[in-house]
Amino acid sequence: MTSSLPLAGIRVVEMSHMVMGPACGMILVQLGAEVIKVEPAKGDKTRDLRGMGTSFFPLFNRGKKSVVLDLNTEKDQATFQALLGTADVFLENFKDGLLAKQGLDPEHLQEKFPELIIAGHKGFLSGPYEHRPALDEVVQMMSGLAMMTGSRERPLRVGSSANDIMGGMFGVIGILSALWEREKTGKGKNIRIGLFENCLFMVAQHMVQFDMTGVPSTPMPQRTHAWPVYDIFTTADDQKIFIGVVTDGHWQTFCESYDLQELLEDERLKTATDRIEARAWTIPIVAKKIATINAEDLVLKLDQLSIPFAKINSPEDLFNDPHVLREGGLVSSINSDGNAFRSPALPIEMDGSGIGEGLDVPVLGADTDAILAELEALK
């Protein structure tokens, strides 16, 4: 990483697995931090995942250094403590009590390393459920997110590790806040990030809506639309496209551009509320019109009109999307097996430039000797 990145000079010791903790470390790396991933002799267990877990280790561990230590031995335990003594941040996501058996609970660490920032990524924040293990799917079911995505009868989880990744983001927010505070106080912080509470944050709008109105939440597939046109349509060449006509200006422009003058002139459709209440008979008219237009022509025209639209893509389709393929849109990495892969850049530009290019996946233990030599030289 270059010294121009904001977290250059910050050292993070990471001892985490799966997605939430590693996602936090991955973002910190891209912001310039040195992240040292401590692994057991067999390596992080996600290194060998296949199927839908194939991308977990390479994606969320790019740019990190790998150090192998056996914390069940006194020698490596002492080495790990020495390593923490050089760190600004200790990042972990183990179940409560596991690290305490090795003297790595926050209370002992804060006493020994008062400047150290500890970021524990957990299933739950402090409270009745803090002892429970959690998974992304578990908290989506608990929080109501799965019900909102599907229905009460058939709840559906969001189709990505959304909570794990967002939990890692909240970890970054907490760490950055603690680093800023440490500049003023000289003291570290014990931060706890909860996967469940992260999911609560995602459904907060529906909780507050109920608190304000008393009306129960409606699953997204059954929701009452709040816009005149907010639907998926089929084009003449059998493509699926979402179109959102959400303002009076959009409505005027859309109807004029697609020969729907009769809708503009209809006295029953003078206000936005009128149009929403009339969706049962207006949407079939719009759908019939869209069905006469090829997708390419429709996309070009909607883009020119500045009307919100989206082709219905699969994730793999994005490797052919011109915006994703813009300079800096994708970054390239080399996996630990020597094979290259591409991934989206961090969704941030700094001074007009993307960040995160050239972060490769460490071979297990690749940096052990160098880090041990550094610690030996500090004695």
XYZ file of C-alpha atoms in Angstrom:
379
model
C 0.000 0.000 0.000
C 1.173 3.530 -0.633
C 1.866 6.033 2.112
C -0.791 8.336 0.621
C -3.628 6.186 1.913
C -5.231 7.448 5.145
C -4.449 4.437 7.351
C -0.813 4.041 6.315
C 1.231 3.282 9.439
C -1.660 1.606 11.297
C -1.002 -2.021 12.232
C -3.925 -4.407 12.677
C -3.585 -7.911 14.071
C -6.503 -9.956 12.826
C -7.583 -13.298 14.212
C -10.906 -13.944 12.517
C -12.586 -16.273 10.064
C -15.570 -16.572 7.689
C -16.827 -13.140 6.522
C -17.624 -10.432 9.110
C -14.211 -10.064 10.751
C -12.244 -10.628 7.525
C -14.444 -8.077 5.704
C -13.484 -5.498 8.321
C -9.805 -6.302 7.846
C -10.138 -6.221 4.069
C -11.559 -2.698 4.133
C -8.826 -1.543 6.510
C -6.183 -2.955 4.144
C -7.641 -1.042 1.228
C -7.530 2.125 3.311
C -3.799 1.601 3.818
C -3.486 -0.323 7.083
C -1.072 -3.206 7.534
C -3.218 -6.198 8.475
C -1.457 -9.255 9.882
C -3.710 -12.287 9.801
C -2.781 -14.835 12.460
C -3.727 -18.350 11.383
C -3.400 -21.815 12.920
C -1.102 -24.366 11.315
C -3.898 -25.676 9.077
C -4.861 -22.159 8.075
C -8.129 -20.262 8.243
C -10.844 -22.858 7.676
C -12.365 -20.760 4.887
C -9.229 -21.313 2.768
C -10.637 -24.700 1.721
C -14.307 -23.825 1.280
C -15.877 -24.632 -2.071
C -19.258 -24.014 -3.656
C -20.765 -20.714 -2.523
C -17.866 -20.311 -0.086
C -15.169 -20.499 -2.780
C -14.671 -16.737 -2.847
C -14.746 -16.136 0.926
C -11.045 -16.383 1.699
C -9.587 -14.762 -1.426
C -12.100 -11.912 -1.527
C -11.986 -10.925 2.144
C -8.285 -11.559 2.808
C -6.620 -9.766 -0.086
C -3.617 -7.679 0.838
C -3.137 -9.164 4.299
C -0.012 -10.763 5.700
C -0.251 -14.346 6.928
C 1.484 -15.462 10.124
C 1.101 -18.976 11.479
C 1.080 -19.357 15.265
C -0.070 -22.151 17.559
C -1.582 -20.321 20.500
C -1.797 -23.575 22.440
C 1.970 -23.397 22.963
C 3.630 -21.038 25.445
C 6.206 -19.967 22.877
C 3.690 -18.866 20.258
C 1.437 -17.391 22.917
C 4.347 -15.176 23.993
C 5.021 -14.306 20.345
C 1.407 -13.330 19.842
C 1.486 -11.101 22.919
C 4.625 -9.444 21.564
C 2.905 -8.911 18.238
C -0.063 -7.267 19.956
C 2.394 -4.955 21.644
C 3.259 -3.535 18.203
C -0.354 -3.233 17.034
C -2.873 -0.421 16.980
C -5.878 -2.712 16.533
C -6.742 -6.284 17.468
C -9.560 -7.625 15.301
C -11.334 -10.887 16.241
C -14.675 -12.646 15.799
C -14.599 -15.608 18.168
C -17.419 -16.674 20.438
C -17.272 -15.084 23.882
C -15.041 -17.018 26.250
C -12.815 -18.773 23.709
C -10.059 -16.166 23.686
C -10.336 -15.707 27.455
C -8.960 -19.240 27.876
C -5.728 -17.952 26.353
C -5.686 -14.711 28.317
C -6.880 -12.700 25.323
C -10.149 -11.390 26.730
C -10.618 -7.608 26.375
C -10.147 -6.918 30.109
C -6.678 -8.514 30.228
C -5.657 -6.980 26.905
C -6.743 -3.483 27.925
C -4.770 -3.793 31.147
C -1.640 -4.964 29.347
C -1.977 -2.795 26.228
C -3.893 0.355 27.227
C -3.472 1.942 23.778
C -4.768 -1.100 21.897
C -8.126 -0.887 20.128
C -9.993 -4.189 20.337
C -12.731 -4.872 17.775
C -14.769 -7.982 18.563
C -17.227 -9.019 15.861
C -19.919 -11.058 17.583
C -23.328 -12.555 16.928
C -25.032 -10.222 19.404
C -24.224 -7.172 21.476
C -24.365 -7.412 25.267
C -27.684 -8.734 26.537
C -29.789 -11.871 26.895
C -28.597 -13.325 23.572
C -24.901 -12.478 23.824
C -23.995 -16.134 24.455
C -25.625 -17.348 21.244
C -23.765 -18.126 18.023
C -25.165 -16.404 14.961
C -25.003 -16.634 11.191
C -26.155 -14.212 8.524
C -29.184 -16.411 7.867
C -30.014 -16.646 11.576
C -30.171 -12.887 12.115
C -32.058 -12.289 8.875
C -34.755 -14.662 10.127
C -34.757 -13.158 13.641
C -34.864 -9.536 12.566
C -37.677 -9.797 10.047
C -35.453 -9.053 7.056
C -36.121 -12.515 5.596
C -39.866 -12.020 6.038
C -39.669 -8.639 4.329
C -37.692 -10.130 1.436
C -40.055 -13.092 0.993
C -43.112 -13.587 3.184
C -44.116 -15.041 6.541
C -44.931 -18.319 4.822
C -41.706 -18.380 2.776
C -39.029 -16.134 4.280
C -36.040 -15.559 2.022
C -32.578 -14.427 3.023
C -30.931 -11.668 1.019
C -28.849 -13.229 -1.745
C -25.447 -12.207 -0.394
C -23.599 -12.129 2.942
C -25.105 -8.689 3.414
C -25.085 -8.599 7.222
C -21.615 -10.072 7.567
C -20.195 -7.518 5.154
C -22.115 -4.625 6.694
C -21.047 -5.826 10.152
C -17.450 -5.560 8.976
C -18.187 -2.031 7.799
C -19.516 -1.088 11.236
C -16.327 -2.592 12.643
C -14.340 -0.198 10.467
C -16.485 2.734 11.612
C -15.902 1.820 15.248
C -12.156 1.393 14.718
C -11.782 4.710 12.893
C -13.712 6.456 15.667
C -11.520 4.845 18.317
C -8.327 5.775 16.462
C -9.495 9.393 16.326
C -10.377 9.401 20.014
C -7.019 7.833 20.908
C -5.291 10.797 19.294
C -6.837 12.937 22.036
C -6.824 10.570 25.024
C -3.956 8.173 24.349
C -6.239 5.288 25.306
C -7.593 2.391 23.300
C -11.144 1.130 23.186
C -13.015 -2.149 23.495
C -15.500 -2.246 20.586
C -18.187 -4.889 20.168
C -20.006 -5.242 16.853
C -23.213 -7.314 16.714
C -24.395 -9.175 13.619
C -27.986 -9.225 14.884
C -27.999 -5.542 15.766
C -26.571 -4.790 12.341
C -29.600 -6.515 10.831
C -31.894 -4.547 13.151
C -30.342 -1.393 11.717
C -31.283 -2.635 8.246
C -34.948 -3.129 9.175
C -35.195 -0.041 11.383
C -37.292 1.822 8.820
C -39.999 -0.838 9.070
C -39.844 -0.945 12.870
C -40.205 2.837 13.074
C -42.992 2.834 10.505
C -44.967 0.414 12.705
C -44.191 2.431 15.831
C -45.521 5.565 14.152
C -48.547 4.084 12.377
C -49.439 0.798 14.064
C -49.629 -0.817 10.630
C -47.739 -4.140 10.407
C -44.932 -4.454 7.888
C -45.792 -5.837 4.461
C -43.322 -8.184 2.712
C -41.742 -6.551 -0.320
C -43.462 -8.871 -2.854
C -46.849 -7.885 -1.366
C -46.146 -4.206 -0.714
C -48.399 -1.388 -1.791
C -46.493 0.652 -4.345
C -45.741 4.263 -3.508
C -45.119 5.315 -7.134
C -47.206 5.358 -10.332
C -44.730 3.120 -12.199
C -42.294 1.025 -10.182
C -42.276 -2.331 -11.903
C -40.470 -4.944 -13.993
C -41.540 -5.074 -17.630
C -40.877 -7.452 -20.525
C -39.540 -5.947 -23.752
C -40.248 -6.971 -27.356
C -37.098 -9.119 -27.372
C -38.093 -10.825 -24.098
C -35.717 -8.919 -21.826
C -36.671 -7.886 -18.280
C -36.241 -4.227 -17.284
C -37.227 -2.368 -14.136
C -38.594 1.151 -14.645
C -39.332 3.707 -11.932
C -41.488 6.731 -12.782
C -41.533 8.478 -9.418
C -41.986 12.238 -9.944
C -44.466 14.456 -11.767
C -41.686 15.358 -14.191
C -40.923 11.697 -14.847
C -44.613 11.011 -15.481
C -44.922 13.884 -17.968
C -41.735 12.942 -19.814
C -42.451 9.208 -19.822
C -45.978 9.534 -21.184
C -44.954 12.058 -23.855
C -41.987 9.974 -24.975
C -43.848 6.681 -25.243
C -47.069 7.856 -26.898
C -49.134 7.552 -23.742
C -50.842 10.898 -24.208
C -54.171 9.412 -23.148
C -52.770 8.901 -19.639
C -51.650 12.531 -19.458
C -55.071 13.741 -20.529
C -57.078 11.442 -18.280
C -58.792 13.443 -15.545
C -58.484 10.450 -13.205
C -54.675 10.759 -13.228
C -54.036 14.400 -12.381
C -52.147 13.858 -9.105
C -49.488 11.367 -7.994
C -51.983 9.858 -5.551
C -54.484 9.433 -8.387
C -51.878 7.582 -10.456
C -50.878 5.307 -7.606
C -54.494 4.387 -6.895
C -55.043 3.716 -10.587
C -52.111 1.314 -11.001
C -54.437 -1.668 -11.477
C -55.459 -0.364 -14.912
C -52.552 1.928 -15.885
C -49.715 -0.592 -15.457
C -51.178 -3.032 -18.026
C -51.305 -0.135 -20.511
C -47.654 0.717 -19.805
C -46.678 -2.960 -20.005
C -48.361 -3.306 -23.397
C -46.389 -0.327 -24.701
C -43.040 -1.584 -23.320
C -43.689 -4.977 -24.925
C -43.426 -3.302 -28.371
C -39.904 -1.919 -27.761
C -36.564 -3.743 -27.905
C -34.449 -3.613 -24.737
C -31.539 -1.763 -26.343
C -33.781 1.011 -27.667
C -35.628 1.235 -24.355
C -32.418 1.545 -22.335
C -30.980 4.229 -24.615
C -34.154 6.311 -24.441
C -34.676 5.966 -20.675
C -31.058 6.957 -20.126
C -31.521 10.070 -22.258
C -34.710 10.942 -20.369
C -33.030 10.493 -16.936
C -35.766 8.100 -15.857
C -34.580 5.445 -13.375
C -34.246 1.992 -14.933
C -32.256 -1.208 -14.564
C -31.736 -4.336 -16.584
C -32.309 -7.465 -14.490
C -28.793 -8.846 -14.153
C -27.081 -11.804 -12.568
C -23.864 -11.035 -10.643
C -21.780 -12.569 -13.441
C -23.370 -10.178 -15.963
C -21.544 -7.310 -14.265
C -18.246 -8.453 -15.779
C -19.648 -7.128 -19.078
C -21.149 -3.909 -17.726
C -19.449 -0.796 -19.176
C -19.611 1.109 -15.886
C -18.123 -1.767 -13.907
C -15.445 -2.075 -16.598
C -14.511 1.604 -16.375
C -10.967 2.357 -15.254
C -10.779 1.490 -11.563
C -14.152 -0.263 -11.453
C -12.619 -3.704 -11.014
C -9.377 -4.558 -9.256
C -7.205 -7.592 -9.965
C -5.646 -9.912 -7.399
C -3.579 -13.094 -7.415
C -4.964 -15.914 -5.302
C -2.712 -17.995 -3.068
C -2.758 -20.723 -5.751
C -1.318 -18.302 -8.312
C -4.545 -17.777 -10.259
C -5.857 -14.276 -10.931
C -9.355 -13.016 -10.165
C -11.229 -9.740 -10.437
C -13.441 -8.098 -7.844
C -15.261 -4.760 -7.492
C -13.175 -1.923 -6.117
C -13.984 -0.489 -2.705
C -16.993 1.796 -3.352
C -15.011 4.929 -2.520
C -13.015 7.345 -4.653
C -10.327 9.512 -3.101
C -9.380 12.605 -5.067
C -11.110 11.048 -8.053
C -9.274 7.729 -7.927
C -10.328 4.264 -6.827
C -8.307 2.243 -4.343
C -7.507 -1.397 -3.736
C -5.652 -2.486 -6.868
C -2.967 -5.192 -6.625
C -3.903 -6.708 -3.255
C -2.948 -10.353 -3.477
C -4.050 -13.266 -1.294
C -1.322 -14.461 1.088
C -0.004 -18.008 0.993
C -0.455 -19.605 4.404
C 2.385 -18.480 6.669
C 4.069 -16.415 3.961
C 5.005 -13.627 6.387
C 5.744 -15.656 9.519
C 9.535 -15.472 9.284
C 9.608 -11.750 8.512
C 7.279 -10.832 11.384
C 9.106 -13.080 13.846
C 12.417 -11.518 12.819
C 10.966 -8.051 13.371
C 9.728 -8.991 16.848
C 13.102 -10.535 17.708
C 14.858 -7.329 16.699
C 12.640 -5.349 19.092
C 13.744 -7.351 22.143
